Amino acid sequence: MHHLDLSYPDAERLPLVDHLHGHAIPDPYRWLEDATTPETQQWQAIQDQLWLNHATTLPGRYKLRNRVRALSSVGSVSAPVWRGDRCFVLRRSAGQEHPVLYADDAPLVDPQQLDPTGRITLDSWQPSPDGALLAFQISRGGDEQSILHVLDVATGQLVDGPIDGCRYSPVAWLPDGKSFYYVRFRQLLRHHLGRPDDDRLLTDEASYGLDLSADGRWLTISASRGPANDLWLTDLQQDGPPTVVQQGVDAITVMSVSREGRLYVVTTRDAPTGKICVGDPEDPQVWRDFIPADPAAPLSSLAILDKVVLVGRTRNAVGEIAIHDLVTGRHLGEVPLPGVGSVGSLSIRPEGGHEVWFSYTDSVTPAAIYQYDATSARTTLWSPPPGAIGVPEAESRQLDYTSTDGTELQMLIVAKPGEHGPRPTILYGYGGFGQSLTPTYSAFTLAWVEAGGVFVTANLRGGGERGNDWHKAGMLDQKQNVFDDYLAAAETLITEGWTTPDQLALCGESNGGLLVGAAITQRPELFAAAVCSAPLLDMVRYEQFGLGQSWVPEFGSASDPAQLATLLSYSPYHRVRSGVKYPAVLFTVFGGDTRVDPLHARKMCAALQHATEGDRPVVLRFEGDSGHAGGSSSKGIGLAADMLAFLAHHTGLSR
């Protein structure tokens, strides 16, 4: 029995069973892994039509799109990057599809001009030390493959590139502005402008991070391998190999050499929330404690000014900036902030000074850039967001709750002020990779709240809200903790009278899509609807596709018997059961997604369409030339409105 507008395609169920480490693992929809076969394409075409048919029945769709567009028209602005007298900022005004990179208020890289169809995104950029040149990376169709170019800032002319294979590559310019270190195909190289051949520095494949001291002498290299990271320091004045600072240590460590030649080390070694040490770059394995860890507030950023050190931390998912003495590390006070919200990373002039710039946002405040002056001890608004809009009335509050095993957690609830009683509610979560969810302005959230809904963000284990141990408590064989935390949040919202199972919806993206998939297969009766975006769902085969191999340290591998047992215990695709009344589910996937292959959503969608009882729909929204992140503004607005309209319709929020 299904909705009148729903007629699911016949999807063949193969009698295919894998036998791994003593487990018999059925995989009836293996054939949907290949997007290029006529069978998959026909199945996809029917799903496309199914979604379009269902979308036309969603009453609030166009109204929500207009509200999301209006609330997005604040645009965005980034903290400045200074090189000499030149100031580089990213800015997107209302109606612009992508942020534009400006140098001293003149547009420098405009993705829309590079491709009027909006398919090009600016992935990252790094000016040379004097600001005369800019290395920048662009991708097409959301594929995040990052092609590197170099342009002359004064003339706007390209002077080098294209260099392909620079996905997630940092760029560390040498002081002369004629060469830089970068990463190509996961190998660390030095590139000389105008020369086709690169010098190879490290050829092991890894995700590298780079930091070059202001005088160009010291190059710090980090390579992340799961929870641990390896670290080297190279004296570029000597020709010797890099000095190993840390290898195979289960701690995140970042180091840099300051203008006065002092080695700063930020590490979670014996300090899960991060402490700051200092040392001498000539002897980089010896550090002494400088600023101790705060067990309740993980470190997020560090800025060295002329007379003080500023330390950004997150306490109960709220940002703060502490001021410490440059010599002794003694705590001197706090930087005044505009409110209780999220603080972005701290930006300073490379040559030092007494000023720092950072972004600030909260649930009802669009991100703006503030400047703190250490001489006057004042914080002032430096750049408001480009667009001015009326933000709907909303109030946010933190609610404490307890997970299954007694762990104390928090969620942030955003709702219209003064309203009471159960209402349609979206519960959003992520819980992985040490990523923190902190209060942020969102057109998606505010359009929902304005329409009368409640929006809840749960801070789960696996995130970074309480430091490295908090992350570890939600990875590998501890992953079920994340789902338990999320389900406990749902139950708390119901028992505290915020919502009911018929009004509660889930929403998550990527690893958050895995979270949603796990929640609806473990406790389907708790929810009316779910949006599962760019999700990981087949946890037995995930490592064979997209960037899956690089996530084995987070989730584990099916090649390991103990880890396979854990993966099978929660893998959403393998937990779908016939005859269960599942929530209404919308999968959203992207053809250009090179991180999480859409095959996960295809297989899970087919499994749920086959299994579910009742009349709640299971549909899949496919967008061809978009990727996992950072697409054009109008596509993002269309997607957000469709997600909201689906959730509104299936939770009764149809005002």
mmCIF file of N, CA and C in Angstrom, residues 101-158:
data_model
loop_
_atom_site.group_PDB
_atom_site.id
_atom_site.type_symbol
_atom_site.label_atom_id
_atom_site.label_comp_id
_atom_site.label_asym_id
_atom_site.label_seq_id
_atom_site.Cartn_x
_atom_site.Cartn_y
_atom_site.Cartn_z
ATOM 1 N N LEU A 101 36.676 36.125 -4.884
ATOM 2 C CA LEU A 101 37.878 36.509 -4.151
ATOM 3 C C LEU A 101 38.293 37.917 -4.590
ATOM 4 N N TYR A 102 38.414 38.812 -3.600
ATOM 5 C CA TYR A 102 38.814 40.197 -3.860
ATOM 6 C C TYR A 102 40.218 40.445 -3.324
ATOM 7 N N ALA A 103 40.965 41.292 -4.038
ATOM 8 C CA ALA A 103 42.228 41.822 -3.528
ATOM 9 C C ALA A 103 42.045 43.336 -3.459
ATOM 10 N N ASP A 104 42.062 43.880 -2.238
ATOM 11 C CA ASP A 104 41.836 45.330 -2.055
ATOM 12 C C ASP A 104 40.584 45.807 -2.780
ATOM 13 N N ASP A 105 39.476 45.117 -2.556
ATOM 14 C CA ASP A 105 38.166 45.490 -3.105
ATOM 15 C C ASP A 105 38.030 45.322 -4.616
ATOM 16 N N ALA A 106 39.064 44.817 -5.305
ATOM 17 C CA ALA A 106 38.936 44.549 -6.739
ATOM 18 C C ALA A 106 38.739 43.044 -6.932
ATOM 19 N N PRO A 107 37.725 42.631 -7.735
ATOM 20 C CA PRO A 107 37.513 41.189 -7.938
ATOM 21 C C PRO A 107 38.725 40.542 -8.604
ATOM 22 N N LEU A 108 39.156 39.417 -8.054
ATOM 23 C CA LEU A 108 40.361 38.757 -8.555
ATOM 24 C C LEU A 108 40.031 37.408 -9.181
ATOM 25 N N VAL A 109 39.278 36.566 -8.457
ATOM 26 C CA VAL A 109 38.825 35.277 -9.011
ATOM 27 C C VAL A 109 37.320 35.185 -8.784
ATOM 28 N N ASP A 110 36.576 35.169 -9.890
ATOM 29 C CA ASP A 110 35.120 35.051 -9.841
ATOM 30 C C ASP A 110 34.727 33.763 -10.563
ATOM 31 N N PRO A 111 34.354 32.708 -9.821
ATOM 32 C CA PRO A 111 34.030 31.426 -10.472
ATOM 33 C C PRO A 111 32.937 31.555 -11.528
ATOM 34 N N GLN A 112 32.001 32.486 -11.318
ATOM 35 C CA GLN A 112 30.904 32.649 -12.270
ATOM 36 C C GLN A 112 31.408 33.197 -13.608
ATOM 37 N N GLN A 113 32.467 34.014 -13.547
ATOM 38 C CA GLN A 113 33.038 34.523 -14.802
ATOM 39 C C GLN A 113 33.820 33.434 -15.521
ATOM 40 N N LEU A 114 34.434 32.530 -14.728
ATOM 41 C CA LEU A 114 35.168 31.420 -15.348
ATOM 42 C C LEU A 114 34.215 30.457 -16.038
ATOM 43 N N ASP A 115 32.992 30.327 -15.487
ATOM 44 C CA ASP A 115 31.992 29.442 -16.084
ATOM 45 C C ASP A 115 30.606 29.980 -15.740
ATOM 46 N N PRO A 116 29.954 30.667 -16.690
ATOM 47 C CA PRO A 116 28.642 31.275 -16.417
ATOM 48 C C PRO A 116 27.571 30.266 -16.015
ATOM 49 N N THR A 117 27.779 28.956 -16.283
ATOM 50 C CA THR A 117 26.770 27.964 -15.880
ATOM 51 C C THR A 117 26.848 27.663 -14.386
ATOM 52 N N GLY A 118 27.874 28.200 -13.698
ATOM 53 C CA GLY A 118 27.956 28.027 -12.248
ATOM 54 C C GLY A 118 28.567 26.721 -11.790
ATOM 55 N N ARG A 119 29.190 25.958 -12.711
ATOM 56 C CA ARG A 119 29.698 24.631 -12.349
ATOM 57 C C ARG A 119 31.112 24.659 -11.771
ATOM 58 N N ILE A 120 31.777 25.814 -11.842
ATOM 59 C CA ILE A 120 33.147 25.892 -11.294
ATOM 60 C C ILE A 120 33.092 26.433 -9.866
ATOM 61 N N THR A 121 33.849 25.793 -8.977
ATOM 62 C CA THR A 121 33.972 26.294 -7.604
ATOM 63 C C THR A 121 35.436 26.590 -7.303
ATOM 64 N N LEU A 122 35.636 27.616 -6.475
ATOM 65 C CA LEU A 122 36.974 27.964 -6.002
ATOM 66 C C LEU A 122 37.218 27.154 -4.729
ATOM 67 N N ASP A 123 38.154 26.190 -4.795
ATOM 68 C CA ASP A 123 38.375 25.272 -3.670
ATOM 69 C C ASP A 123 39.248 25.897 -2.591
ATOM 70 N N SER A 124 40.353 26.533 -2.988
ATOM 71 C CA SER A 124 41.235 27.171 -2.007
ATOM 72 C C SER A 124 42.174 28.131 -2.728
ATOM 73 N N TRP A 125 42.885 28.936 -1.949
ATOM 74 C CA TRP A 125 43.752 29.967 -2.535
ATOM 75 C C TRP A 125 44.786 30.380 -1.502
ATOM 76 N N GLN A 126 45.947 30.836 -2.014
ATOM 77 C CA GLN A 126 47.043 31.222 -1.123
ATOM 78 C C GLN A 126 47.902 32.282 -1.819
ATOM 79 N N PRO A 127 47.885 33.532 -1.320
ATOM 80 C CA PRO A 127 48.738 34.558 -1.935
ATOM 81 C C PRO A 127 50.207 34.326 -1.584
ATOM 82 N N SER A 128 51.105 34.810 -2.450
ATOM 83 C CA SER A 128 52.545 34.743 -2.166
ATOM 84 C C SER A 128 52.871 35.724 -1.033
ATOM 85 N N PRO A 129 54.054 35.608 -0.426
ATOM 86 C CA PRO A 129 54.371 36.449 0.748
ATOM 87 C C PRO A 129 54.224 37.942 0.514
ATOM 88 N N ASP A 130 54.535 38.442 -0.692
ATOM 89 C CA ASP A 130 54.390 39.885 -0.934
ATOM 90 C C ASP A 130 53.029 40.240 -1.542
ATOM 91 N N GLY A 131 52.168 39.218 -1.745
ATOM 92 C CA GLY A 131 50.838 39.472 -2.299
ATOM 93 C C GLY A 131 50.824 39.730 -3.788
ATOM 94 N N ALA A 132 51.969 39.541 -4.470
ATOM 95 C CA ALA A 132 52.023 39.827 -5.909
ATOM 96 C C ALA A 132 51.406 38.705 -6.740
ATOM 97 N N LEU A 133 51.480 37.469 -6.235
ATOM 98 C CA LEU A 133 50.953 36.312 -6.968
ATOM 99 C C LEU A 133 49.931 35.583 -6.108
ATOM 100 N N LEU A 134 49.058 34.832 -6.784
ATOM 101 C CA LEU A 134 48.054 34.047 -6.069
ATOM 102 C C LEU A 134 48.020 32.637 -6.654
ATOM 103 N N ALA A 135 48.231 31.640 -5.801
ATOM 104 C CA ALA A 135 47.984 30.251 -6.205
ATOM 105 C C ALA A 135 46.540 29.944 -5.826
ATOM 106 N N PHE A 136 45.762 29.402 -6.782
ATOM 107 C CA PHE A 136 44.370 29.072 -6.451
ATOM 108 C C PHE A 136 43.974 27.765 -7.136
ATOM 109 N N GLN A 137 43.000 27.064 -6.518
ATOM 110 C CA GLN A 137 42.556 25.766 -7.022
ATOM 111 C C GLN A 137 41.068 25.812 -7.333
ATOM 112 N N ILE A 138 40.707 25.280 -8.493
ATOM 113 C CA ILE A 138 39.293 25.239 -8.872
ATOM 114 C C ILE A 138 38.895 23.817 -9.262
ATOM 115 N N SER A 139 37.601 23.524 -9.084
ATOM 116 C CA SER A 139 37.032 22.243 -9.504
ATOM 117 C C SER A 139 35.807 22.504 -10.359
ATOM 118 N N ARG A 140 35.414 21.478 -11.104
ATOM 119 C CA ARG A 140 34.266 21.603 -12.002
ATOM 120 C C ARG A 140 33.214 20.544 -11.647
ATOM 121 N N GLY A 141 31.959 20.960 -11.632
ATOM 122 C CA GLY A 141 30.873 19.995 -11.417
ATOM 123 C C GLY A 141 30.899 19.340 -10.052
ATOM 124 N N GLY A 142 31.532 20.004 -9.089
ATOM 125 C CA GLY A 142 31.536 19.481 -7.728
ATOM 126 C C GLY A 142 32.462 18.316 -7.490
ATOM 127 N N ASP A 143 33.381 18.024 -8.450
ATOM 128 C CA ASP A 143 34.193 16.804 -8.294
ATOM 129 C C ASP A 143 35.367 16.956 -7.321
ATOM 130 N N GLU A 144 35.654 18.200 -6.886
ATOM 131 C CA GLU A 144 36.693 18.478 -5.876
ATOM 132 C C GLU A 144 38.080 17.977 -6.287
ATOM 133 N N GLN A 145 38.330 17.836 -7.594
ATOM 134 C CA GLN A 145 39.634 17.312 -8.009
ATOM 135 C C GLN A 145 40.714 18.393 -8.028
ATOM 136 N N SER A 146 40.324 19.649 -7.973
ATOM 137 C CA SER A 146 41.251 20.766 -7.725
ATOM 138 C C SER A 146 42.414 20.894 -8.702
ATOM 139 N N ILE A 147 42.238 21.780 -9.668
ATOM 140 C CA ILE A 147 43.305 22.118 -10.619
ATOM 141 C C ILE A 147 43.918 23.436 -10.168
ATOM 142 N N LEU A 148 45.254 23.459 -10.058
ATOM 143 C CA LEU A 148 45.958 24.616 -9.497
ATOM 144 C C LEU A 148 46.441 25.551 -10.604
ATOM 145 N N HIS A 149 46.233 26.845 -10.395
ATOM 146 C CA HIS A 149 46.735 27.899 -11.292
ATOM 147 C C HIS A 149 47.443 28.958 -10.449
ATOM 148 N N VAL A 150 48.266 29.755 -11.109
ATOM 149 C CA VAL A 150 48.895 30.904 -10.445
ATOM 150 C C VAL A 150 48.610 32.138 -11.288
ATOM 151 N N LEU A 151 48.153 33.217 -10.640
ATOM 152 C CA LEU A 151 47.926 34.440 -11.425
ATOM 153 C C LEU A 151 48.665 35.624 -10.810
ATOM 154 N N ASP A 152 48.893 36.626 -11.655
ATOM 155 C CA ASP A 152 49.510 37.885 -11.256
ATOM 156 C C ASP A 152 48.395 38.776 -10.697
ATOM 157 N N VAL A 153 48.516 39.167 -9.431
ATOM 158 C CA VAL A 153 47.429 39.900 -8.769
ATOM 159 C C VAL A 153 47.200 41.267 -9.424
ATOM 160 N N ALA A 154 48.262 41.938 -9.827
ATOM 161 C CA ALA A 154 48.119 43.284 -10.401
ATOM 162 C C ALA A 154 47.410 43.252 -11.746
ATOM 163 N N THR A 155 47.743 42.261 -12.595
ATOM 164 C CA THR A 155 47.188 42.242 -13.956
ATOM 165 C C THR A 155 46.018 41.270 -14.113
ATOM 166 N N GLY A 156 45.898 40.317 -13.182
ATOM 167 C CA GLY A 156 44.868 39.280 -13.322
ATOM 168 C C GLY A 156 45.225 38.212 -14.334
ATOM 169 N N GLN A 157 46.451 38.268 -14.894
ATOM 170 C CA GLN A 157 46.863 37.294 -15.918
ATOM 171 C C GLN A 157 47.367 36.011 -15.265
ATOM 172 N N LEU A 158 47.031 34.858 -15.889
ATOM 173 C CA LEU A 158 47.567 33.576 -15.419
ATOM 174 C C LEU A 158 49.043 33.502 -15.769
#
